[in-house]
PDB file of C-alpha atoms in Angstrom:
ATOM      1  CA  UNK A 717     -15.751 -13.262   2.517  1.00  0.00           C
ATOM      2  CA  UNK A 718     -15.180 -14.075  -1.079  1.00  0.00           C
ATOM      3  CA  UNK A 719     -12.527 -12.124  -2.982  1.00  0.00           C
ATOM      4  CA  UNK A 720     -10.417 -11.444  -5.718  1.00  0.00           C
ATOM      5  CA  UNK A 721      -6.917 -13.039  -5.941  1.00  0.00           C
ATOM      6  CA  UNK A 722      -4.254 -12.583  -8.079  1.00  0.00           C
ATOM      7  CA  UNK A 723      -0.625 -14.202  -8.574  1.00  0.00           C
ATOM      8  CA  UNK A 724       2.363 -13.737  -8.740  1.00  0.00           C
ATOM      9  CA  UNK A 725       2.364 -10.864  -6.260  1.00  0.00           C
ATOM     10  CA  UNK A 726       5.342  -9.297  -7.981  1.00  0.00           C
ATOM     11  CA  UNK A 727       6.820 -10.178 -11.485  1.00  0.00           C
ATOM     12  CA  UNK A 728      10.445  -9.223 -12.976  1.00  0.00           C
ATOM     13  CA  UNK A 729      11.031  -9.852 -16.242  1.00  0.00           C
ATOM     14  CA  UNK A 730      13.279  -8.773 -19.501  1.00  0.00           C
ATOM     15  CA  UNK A 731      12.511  -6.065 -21.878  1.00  0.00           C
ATOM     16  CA  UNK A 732      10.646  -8.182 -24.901  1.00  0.00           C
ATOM     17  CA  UNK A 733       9.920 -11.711 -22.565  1.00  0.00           C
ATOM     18  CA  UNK A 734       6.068 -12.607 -22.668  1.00  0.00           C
ATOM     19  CA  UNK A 735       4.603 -12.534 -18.965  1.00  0.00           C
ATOM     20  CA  UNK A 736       0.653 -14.357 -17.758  1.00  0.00           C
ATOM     21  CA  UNK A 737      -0.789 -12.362 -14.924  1.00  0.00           C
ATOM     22  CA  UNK A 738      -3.315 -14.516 -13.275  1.00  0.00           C
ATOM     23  CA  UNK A 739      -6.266 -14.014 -11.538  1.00  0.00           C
ATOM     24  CA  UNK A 740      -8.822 -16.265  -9.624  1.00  0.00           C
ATOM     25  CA  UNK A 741     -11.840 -14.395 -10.019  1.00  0.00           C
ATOM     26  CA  UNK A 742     -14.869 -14.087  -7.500  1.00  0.00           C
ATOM     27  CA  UNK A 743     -16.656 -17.606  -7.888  1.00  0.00           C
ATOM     28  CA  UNK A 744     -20.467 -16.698  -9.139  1.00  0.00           C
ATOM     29  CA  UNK A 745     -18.821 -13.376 -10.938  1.00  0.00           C
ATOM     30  CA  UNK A 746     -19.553 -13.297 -14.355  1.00  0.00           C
ATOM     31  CA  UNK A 747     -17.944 -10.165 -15.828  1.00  0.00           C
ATOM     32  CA  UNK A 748     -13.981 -10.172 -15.156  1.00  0.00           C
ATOM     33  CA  UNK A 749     -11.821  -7.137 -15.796  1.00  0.00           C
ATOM     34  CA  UNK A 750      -7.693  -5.885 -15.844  1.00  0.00           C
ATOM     35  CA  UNK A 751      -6.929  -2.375 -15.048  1.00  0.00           C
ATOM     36  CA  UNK A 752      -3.160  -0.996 -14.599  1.00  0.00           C
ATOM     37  CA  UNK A 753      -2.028   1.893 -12.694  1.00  0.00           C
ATOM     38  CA  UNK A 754       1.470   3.050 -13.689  1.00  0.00           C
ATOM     39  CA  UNK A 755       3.484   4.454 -10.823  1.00  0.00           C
ATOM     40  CA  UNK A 756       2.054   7.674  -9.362  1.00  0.00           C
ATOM     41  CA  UNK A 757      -0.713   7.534 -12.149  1.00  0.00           C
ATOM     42  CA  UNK A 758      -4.102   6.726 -11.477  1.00  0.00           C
ATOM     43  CA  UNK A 759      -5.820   3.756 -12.821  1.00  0.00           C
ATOM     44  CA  UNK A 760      -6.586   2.585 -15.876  1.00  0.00           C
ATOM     45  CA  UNK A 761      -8.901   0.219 -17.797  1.00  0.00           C
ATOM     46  CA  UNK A 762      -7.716  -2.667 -20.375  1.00  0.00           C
ATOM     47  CA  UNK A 763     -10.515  -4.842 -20.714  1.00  0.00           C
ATOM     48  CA  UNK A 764     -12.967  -6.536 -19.618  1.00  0.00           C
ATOM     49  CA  UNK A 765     -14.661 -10.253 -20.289  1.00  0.00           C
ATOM     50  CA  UNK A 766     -17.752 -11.993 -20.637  1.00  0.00           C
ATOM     51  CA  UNK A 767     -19.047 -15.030 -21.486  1.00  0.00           C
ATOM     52  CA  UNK A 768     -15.290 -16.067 -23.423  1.00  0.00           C
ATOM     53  CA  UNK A 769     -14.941 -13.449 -25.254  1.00  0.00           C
ATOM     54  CA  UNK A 770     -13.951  -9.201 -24.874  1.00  0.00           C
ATOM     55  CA  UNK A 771     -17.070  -7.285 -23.771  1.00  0.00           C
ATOM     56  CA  UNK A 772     -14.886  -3.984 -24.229  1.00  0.00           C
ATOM     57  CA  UNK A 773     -11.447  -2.713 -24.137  1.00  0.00           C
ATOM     58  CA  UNK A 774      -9.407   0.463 -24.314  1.00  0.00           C
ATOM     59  CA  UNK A 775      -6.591   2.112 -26.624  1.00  0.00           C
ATOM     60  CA  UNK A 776      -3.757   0.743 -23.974  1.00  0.00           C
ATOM     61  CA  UNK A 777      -5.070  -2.772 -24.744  1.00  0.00           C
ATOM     62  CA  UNK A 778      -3.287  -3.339 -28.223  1.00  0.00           C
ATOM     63  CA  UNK A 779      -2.230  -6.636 -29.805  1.00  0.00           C
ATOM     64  CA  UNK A 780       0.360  -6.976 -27.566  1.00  0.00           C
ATOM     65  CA  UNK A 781      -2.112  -7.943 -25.344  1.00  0.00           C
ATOM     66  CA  UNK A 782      -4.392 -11.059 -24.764  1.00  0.00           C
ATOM     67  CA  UNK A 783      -7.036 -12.095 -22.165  1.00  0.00           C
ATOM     68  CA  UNK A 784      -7.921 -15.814 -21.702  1.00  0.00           C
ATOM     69  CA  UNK A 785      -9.802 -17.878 -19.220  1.00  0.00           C
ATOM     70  CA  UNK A 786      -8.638 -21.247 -19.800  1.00  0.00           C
ATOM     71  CA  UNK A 787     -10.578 -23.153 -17.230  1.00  0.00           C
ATOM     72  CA  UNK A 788     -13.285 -22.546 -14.661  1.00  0.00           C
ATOM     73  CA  UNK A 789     -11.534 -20.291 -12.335  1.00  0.00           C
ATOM     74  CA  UNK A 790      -8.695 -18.887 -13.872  1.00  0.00           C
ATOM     75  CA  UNK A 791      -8.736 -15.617 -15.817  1.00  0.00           C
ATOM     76  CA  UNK A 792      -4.918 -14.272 -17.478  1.00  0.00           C
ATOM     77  CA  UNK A 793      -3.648 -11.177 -18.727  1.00  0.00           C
ATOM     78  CA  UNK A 794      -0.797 -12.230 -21.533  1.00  0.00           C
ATOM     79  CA  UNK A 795       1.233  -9.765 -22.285  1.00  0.00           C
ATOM     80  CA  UNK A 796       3.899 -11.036 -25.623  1.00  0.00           C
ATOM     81  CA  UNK A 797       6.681  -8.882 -26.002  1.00  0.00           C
ATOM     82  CA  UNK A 798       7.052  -7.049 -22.702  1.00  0.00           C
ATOM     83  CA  UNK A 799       8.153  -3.008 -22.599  1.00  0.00           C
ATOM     84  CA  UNK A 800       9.718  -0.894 -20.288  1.00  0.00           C
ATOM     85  CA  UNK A 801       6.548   0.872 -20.304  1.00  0.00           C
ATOM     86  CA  UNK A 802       4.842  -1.661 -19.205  1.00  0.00           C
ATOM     87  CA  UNK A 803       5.928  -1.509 -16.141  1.00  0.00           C
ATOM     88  CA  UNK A 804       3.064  -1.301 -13.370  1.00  0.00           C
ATOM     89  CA  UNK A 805       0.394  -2.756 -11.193  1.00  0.00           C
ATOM     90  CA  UNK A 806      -2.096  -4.717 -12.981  1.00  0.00           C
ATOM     91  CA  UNK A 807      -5.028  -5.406 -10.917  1.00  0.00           C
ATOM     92  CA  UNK A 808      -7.833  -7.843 -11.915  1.00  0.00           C
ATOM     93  CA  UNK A 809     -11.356  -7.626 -10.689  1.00  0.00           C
ATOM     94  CA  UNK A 810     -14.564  -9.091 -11.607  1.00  0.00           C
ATOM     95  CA  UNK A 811     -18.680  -8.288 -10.961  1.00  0.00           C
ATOM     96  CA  UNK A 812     -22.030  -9.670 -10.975  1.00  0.00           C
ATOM     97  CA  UNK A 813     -24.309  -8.940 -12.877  1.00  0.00           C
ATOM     98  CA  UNK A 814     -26.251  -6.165 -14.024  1.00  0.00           C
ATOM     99  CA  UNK A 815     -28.992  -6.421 -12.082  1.00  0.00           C
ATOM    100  CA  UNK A 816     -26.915  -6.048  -8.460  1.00  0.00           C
ATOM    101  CA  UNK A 817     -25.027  -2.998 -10.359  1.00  0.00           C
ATOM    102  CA  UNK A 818     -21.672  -2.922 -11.537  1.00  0.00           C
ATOM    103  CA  UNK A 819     -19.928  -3.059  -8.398  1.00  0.00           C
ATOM    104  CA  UNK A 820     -16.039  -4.307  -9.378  1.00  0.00           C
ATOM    105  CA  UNK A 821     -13.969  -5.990  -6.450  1.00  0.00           C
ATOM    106  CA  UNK A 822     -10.637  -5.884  -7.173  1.00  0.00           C
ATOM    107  CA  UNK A 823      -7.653  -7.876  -6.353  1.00  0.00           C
ATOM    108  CA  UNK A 824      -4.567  -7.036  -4.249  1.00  0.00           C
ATOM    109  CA  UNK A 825      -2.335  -6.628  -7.455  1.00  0.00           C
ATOM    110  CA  UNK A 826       0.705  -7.705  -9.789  1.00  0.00           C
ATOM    111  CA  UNK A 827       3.572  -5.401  -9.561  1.00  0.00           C
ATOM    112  CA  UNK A 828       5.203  -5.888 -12.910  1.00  0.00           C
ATOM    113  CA  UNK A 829       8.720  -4.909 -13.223  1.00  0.00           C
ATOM    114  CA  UNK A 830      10.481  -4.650 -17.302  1.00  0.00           C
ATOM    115  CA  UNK A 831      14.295  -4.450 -17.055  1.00  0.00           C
TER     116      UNK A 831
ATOM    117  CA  UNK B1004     -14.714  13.704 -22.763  1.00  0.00           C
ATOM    118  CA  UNK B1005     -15.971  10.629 -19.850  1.00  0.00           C
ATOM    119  CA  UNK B1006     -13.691  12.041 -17.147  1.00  0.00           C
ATOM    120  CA  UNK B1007     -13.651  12.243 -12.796  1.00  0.00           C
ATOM    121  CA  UNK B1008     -11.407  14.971 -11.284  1.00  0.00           C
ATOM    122  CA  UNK B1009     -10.349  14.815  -7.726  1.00  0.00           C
ATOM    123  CA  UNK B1010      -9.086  18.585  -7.459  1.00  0.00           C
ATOM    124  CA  UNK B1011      -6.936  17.987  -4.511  1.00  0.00           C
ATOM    125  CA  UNK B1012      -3.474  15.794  -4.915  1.00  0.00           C
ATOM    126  CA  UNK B1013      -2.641  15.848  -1.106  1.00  0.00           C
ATOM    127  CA  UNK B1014      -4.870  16.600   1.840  1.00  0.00           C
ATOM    128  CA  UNK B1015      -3.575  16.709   5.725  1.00  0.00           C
ATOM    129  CA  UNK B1016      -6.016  16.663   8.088  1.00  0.00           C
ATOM    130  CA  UNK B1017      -5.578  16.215  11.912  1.00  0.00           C
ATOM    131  CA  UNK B1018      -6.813  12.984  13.662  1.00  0.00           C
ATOM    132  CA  UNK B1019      -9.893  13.938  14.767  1.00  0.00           C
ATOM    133  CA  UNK B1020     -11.128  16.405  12.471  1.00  0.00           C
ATOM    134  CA  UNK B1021     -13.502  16.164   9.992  1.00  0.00           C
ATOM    135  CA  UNK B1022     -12.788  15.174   6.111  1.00  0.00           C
ATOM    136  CA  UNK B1023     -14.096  16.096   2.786  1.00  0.00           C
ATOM    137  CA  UNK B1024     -12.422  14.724  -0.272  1.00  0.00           C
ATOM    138  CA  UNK B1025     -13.639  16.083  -3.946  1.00  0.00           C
ATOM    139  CA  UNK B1026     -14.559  14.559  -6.762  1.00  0.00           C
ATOM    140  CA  UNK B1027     -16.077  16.347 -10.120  1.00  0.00           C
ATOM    141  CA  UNK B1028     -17.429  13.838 -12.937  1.00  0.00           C
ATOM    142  CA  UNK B1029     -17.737  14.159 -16.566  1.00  0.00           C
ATOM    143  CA  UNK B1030     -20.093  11.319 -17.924  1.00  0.00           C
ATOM    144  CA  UNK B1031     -22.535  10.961 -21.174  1.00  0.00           C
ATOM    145  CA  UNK B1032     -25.093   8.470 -18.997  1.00  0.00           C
ATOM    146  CA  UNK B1033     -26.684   7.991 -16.109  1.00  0.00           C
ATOM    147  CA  UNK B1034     -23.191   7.726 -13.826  1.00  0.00           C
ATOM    148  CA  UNK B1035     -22.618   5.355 -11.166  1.00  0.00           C
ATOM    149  CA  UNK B1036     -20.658   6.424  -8.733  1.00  0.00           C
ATOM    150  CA  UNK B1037     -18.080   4.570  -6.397  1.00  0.00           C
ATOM    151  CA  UNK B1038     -14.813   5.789  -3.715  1.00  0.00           C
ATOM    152  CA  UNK B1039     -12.178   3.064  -3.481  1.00  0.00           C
ATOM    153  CA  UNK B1040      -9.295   2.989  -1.252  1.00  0.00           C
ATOM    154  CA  UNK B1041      -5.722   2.347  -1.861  1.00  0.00           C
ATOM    155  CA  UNK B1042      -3.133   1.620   1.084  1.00  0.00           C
ATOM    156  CA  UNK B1043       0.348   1.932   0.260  1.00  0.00           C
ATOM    157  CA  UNK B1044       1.450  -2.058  -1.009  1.00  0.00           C
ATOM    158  CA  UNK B1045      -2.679  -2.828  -1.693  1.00  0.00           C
ATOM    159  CA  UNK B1046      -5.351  -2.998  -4.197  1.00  0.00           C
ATOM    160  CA  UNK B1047      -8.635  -1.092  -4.135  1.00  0.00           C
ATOM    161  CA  UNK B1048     -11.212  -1.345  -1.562  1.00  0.00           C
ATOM    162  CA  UNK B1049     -14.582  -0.263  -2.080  1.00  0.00           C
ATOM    163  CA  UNK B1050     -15.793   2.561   0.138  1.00  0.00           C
ATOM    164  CA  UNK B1051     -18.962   3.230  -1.306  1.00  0.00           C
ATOM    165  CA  UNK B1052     -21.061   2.957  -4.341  1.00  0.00           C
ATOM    166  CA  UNK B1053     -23.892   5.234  -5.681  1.00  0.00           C
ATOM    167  CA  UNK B1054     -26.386   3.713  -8.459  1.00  0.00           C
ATOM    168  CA  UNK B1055     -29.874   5.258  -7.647  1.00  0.00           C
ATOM    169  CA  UNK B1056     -31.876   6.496  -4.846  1.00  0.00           C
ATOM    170  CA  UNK B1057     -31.176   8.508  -1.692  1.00  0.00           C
ATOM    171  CA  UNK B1058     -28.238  10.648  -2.825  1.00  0.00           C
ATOM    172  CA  UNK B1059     -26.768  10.537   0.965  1.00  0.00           C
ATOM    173  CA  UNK B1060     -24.902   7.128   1.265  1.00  0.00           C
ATOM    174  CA  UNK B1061     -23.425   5.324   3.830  1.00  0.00           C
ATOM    175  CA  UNK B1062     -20.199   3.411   3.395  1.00  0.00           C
ATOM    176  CA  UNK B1063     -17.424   1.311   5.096  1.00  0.00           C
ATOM    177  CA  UNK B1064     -15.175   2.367   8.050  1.00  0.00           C
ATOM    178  CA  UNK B1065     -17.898   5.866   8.810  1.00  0.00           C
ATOM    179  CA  UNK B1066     -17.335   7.206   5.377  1.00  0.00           C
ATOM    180  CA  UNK B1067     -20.432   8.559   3.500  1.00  0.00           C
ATOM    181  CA  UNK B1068     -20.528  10.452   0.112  1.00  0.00           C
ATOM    182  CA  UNK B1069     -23.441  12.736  -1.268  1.00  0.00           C
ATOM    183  CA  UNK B1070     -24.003  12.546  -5.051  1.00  0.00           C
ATOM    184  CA  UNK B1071     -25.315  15.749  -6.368  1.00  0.00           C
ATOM    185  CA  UNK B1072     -26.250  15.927 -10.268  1.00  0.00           C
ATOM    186  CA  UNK B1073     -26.842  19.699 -10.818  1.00  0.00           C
ATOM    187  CA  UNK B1074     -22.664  19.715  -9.324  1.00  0.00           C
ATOM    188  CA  UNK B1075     -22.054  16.423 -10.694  1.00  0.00           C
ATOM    189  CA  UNK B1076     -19.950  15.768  -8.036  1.00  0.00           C
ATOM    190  CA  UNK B1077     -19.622  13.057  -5.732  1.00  0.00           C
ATOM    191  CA  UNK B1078     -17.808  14.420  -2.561  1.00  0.00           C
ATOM    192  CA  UNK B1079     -16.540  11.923   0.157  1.00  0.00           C
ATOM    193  CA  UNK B1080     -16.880  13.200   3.984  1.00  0.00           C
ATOM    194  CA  UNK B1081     -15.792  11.882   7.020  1.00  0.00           C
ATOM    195  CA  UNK B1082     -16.960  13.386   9.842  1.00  0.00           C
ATOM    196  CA  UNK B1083     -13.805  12.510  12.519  1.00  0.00           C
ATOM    197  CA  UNK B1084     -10.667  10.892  11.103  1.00  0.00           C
ATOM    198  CA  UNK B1085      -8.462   8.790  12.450  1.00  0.00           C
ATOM    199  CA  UNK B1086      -4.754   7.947  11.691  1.00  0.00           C
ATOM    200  CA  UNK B1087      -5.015   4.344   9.445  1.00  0.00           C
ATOM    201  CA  UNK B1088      -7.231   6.598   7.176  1.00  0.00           C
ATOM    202  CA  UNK B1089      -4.090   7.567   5.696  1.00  0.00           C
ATOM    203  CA  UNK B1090      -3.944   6.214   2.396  1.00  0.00           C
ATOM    204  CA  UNK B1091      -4.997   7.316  -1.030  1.00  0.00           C
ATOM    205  CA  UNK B1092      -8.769   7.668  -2.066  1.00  0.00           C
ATOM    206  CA  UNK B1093      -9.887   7.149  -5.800  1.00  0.00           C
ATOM    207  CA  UNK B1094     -13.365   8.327  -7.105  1.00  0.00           C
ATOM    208  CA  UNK B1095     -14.305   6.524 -10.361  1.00  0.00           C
ATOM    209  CA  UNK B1096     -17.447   6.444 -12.787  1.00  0.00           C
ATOM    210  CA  UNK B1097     -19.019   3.987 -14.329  1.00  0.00           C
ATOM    211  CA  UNK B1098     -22.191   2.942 -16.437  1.00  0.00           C
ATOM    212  CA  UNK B1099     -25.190   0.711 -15.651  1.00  0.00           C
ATOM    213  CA  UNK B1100     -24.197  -2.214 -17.864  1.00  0.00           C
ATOM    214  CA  UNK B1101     -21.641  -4.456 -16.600  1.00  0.00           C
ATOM    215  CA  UNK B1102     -18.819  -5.065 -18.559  1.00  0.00           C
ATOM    216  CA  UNK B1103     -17.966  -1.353 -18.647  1.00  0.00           C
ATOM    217  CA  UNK B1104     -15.232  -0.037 -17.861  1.00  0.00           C
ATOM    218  CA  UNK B1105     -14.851   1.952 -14.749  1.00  0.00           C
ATOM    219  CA  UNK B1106     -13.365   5.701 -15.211  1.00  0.00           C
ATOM    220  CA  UNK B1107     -10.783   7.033 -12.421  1.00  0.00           C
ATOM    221  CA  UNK B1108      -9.933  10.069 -11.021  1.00  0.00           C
ATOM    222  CA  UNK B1109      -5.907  10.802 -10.055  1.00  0.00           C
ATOM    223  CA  UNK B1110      -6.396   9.952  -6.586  1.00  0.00           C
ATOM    224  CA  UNK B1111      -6.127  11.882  -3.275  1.00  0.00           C
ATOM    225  CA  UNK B1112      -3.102  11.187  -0.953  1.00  0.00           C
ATOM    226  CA  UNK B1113      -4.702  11.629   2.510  1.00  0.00           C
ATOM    227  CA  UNK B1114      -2.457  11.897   5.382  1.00  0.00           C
ATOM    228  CA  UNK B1115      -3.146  12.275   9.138  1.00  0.00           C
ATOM    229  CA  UNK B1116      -1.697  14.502  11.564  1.00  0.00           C
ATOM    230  CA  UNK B1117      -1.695  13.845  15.381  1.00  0.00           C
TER     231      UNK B1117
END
């Protein structure tokens, strides 16, 4: 069965480093998506992606933040200048289109740690 | 406000005994409706989705959900439970068009007695 995947597993990086989250997308999925949950918090949309460019994204997704999909399969989350609030699990997830619904799959997760 | 509220934070039920989880919605259009799972260490799995029809539906693993508008609620049931149910359960909203983004309740932490 065709899923979502999503590397590294778990990331651990320095207050102010720039981190990529990647994601390998489902492979006929058109619409791809980042969410984060924060520890004990429930989750959260960023953004999501269409056709190259941001179909819609939310307040947490400032310009510290970037999306790209720089090849066929591949779809990052960039973040520059990493917080300590930025810690959390950043799950990617992508969907069909509209005419199957808007059924998201999501992927196992990055666990992102900011000393 | 777009919103989902799942009243209850923590839920222990015995194995064997039936489940209902809540979940109250707040949402401008016509909502589609979905339960995911979350194991402890995992992502989300998808229960069950509701985008039109029979309001009764049928997902994974013998959970089903009924979608009631005049309620707007979206409850999850299960009618016997058994231990690796244990994990926590996330209703979430979301529009027709794709692209959207999908709207989250707090989660229920289910655990299971035996």
């Amino acid at each position: 069965e065709p899923e979502v995947t999503q590397t590294p597993s778990h990331q651990v990086t320095q207050m102010g480093q720039e981190v990529i989250l990647r994601c390998v997308p489902i492979s006929n999925h058109l619409y791809f998506y980042w969410y984060r949950q924060i520890l004990g918090q429930k989750v959260e949309f960023l953004v999501s992606f269409y056709n190259n460019e941001i179909s819609e994204k939310s307040e947490i997704f400032d310009d510290q933040f970037s999306v790209e999909r720089p090849d066929g399969s591949n779809f990052t989350l960039k973040i520059r200048s990493t917080k300590l609030e930025d810690s959390a699990m950043y799950f990617c997830a992508s969907s069909e289109a509209v005419a199957k619904g808007h059924e998201q799959f999501f992927g196992p997760g990055t666990r992102l740690t900011v000393l | 406000a777009q919103s989902v509220t799942q009243p209850d934070i923590h839920i222990t039920v015995s194995e064997g005994a039936s489940l209902e989880l809540r979940c109250n919605y707040s949402y401008g259009a016509t909502p589609y409706l979905f339960w995911y799972v979350q194991s402890p260490g995992q992502g989300l799995q998808l229960l069950l989705k509701y985008f039109s029809g029979d309001t009764l539906v049928q997902g994974i693993k013998g959970f089903e959900a009924e979608f009631k508008r005049s309620q707007s609620s979206f409850n999850l049931r299960k009618p016997s439970v058994h231990w690796s149910d244990a994990a926590e359960y996330f209703c979430a909203v979301g529009a027709k068009k794709a692209g959207t983004a999908l709207i989250f309740g707090k989660g229920t932490t289910l655990s299971v007695s035996s």
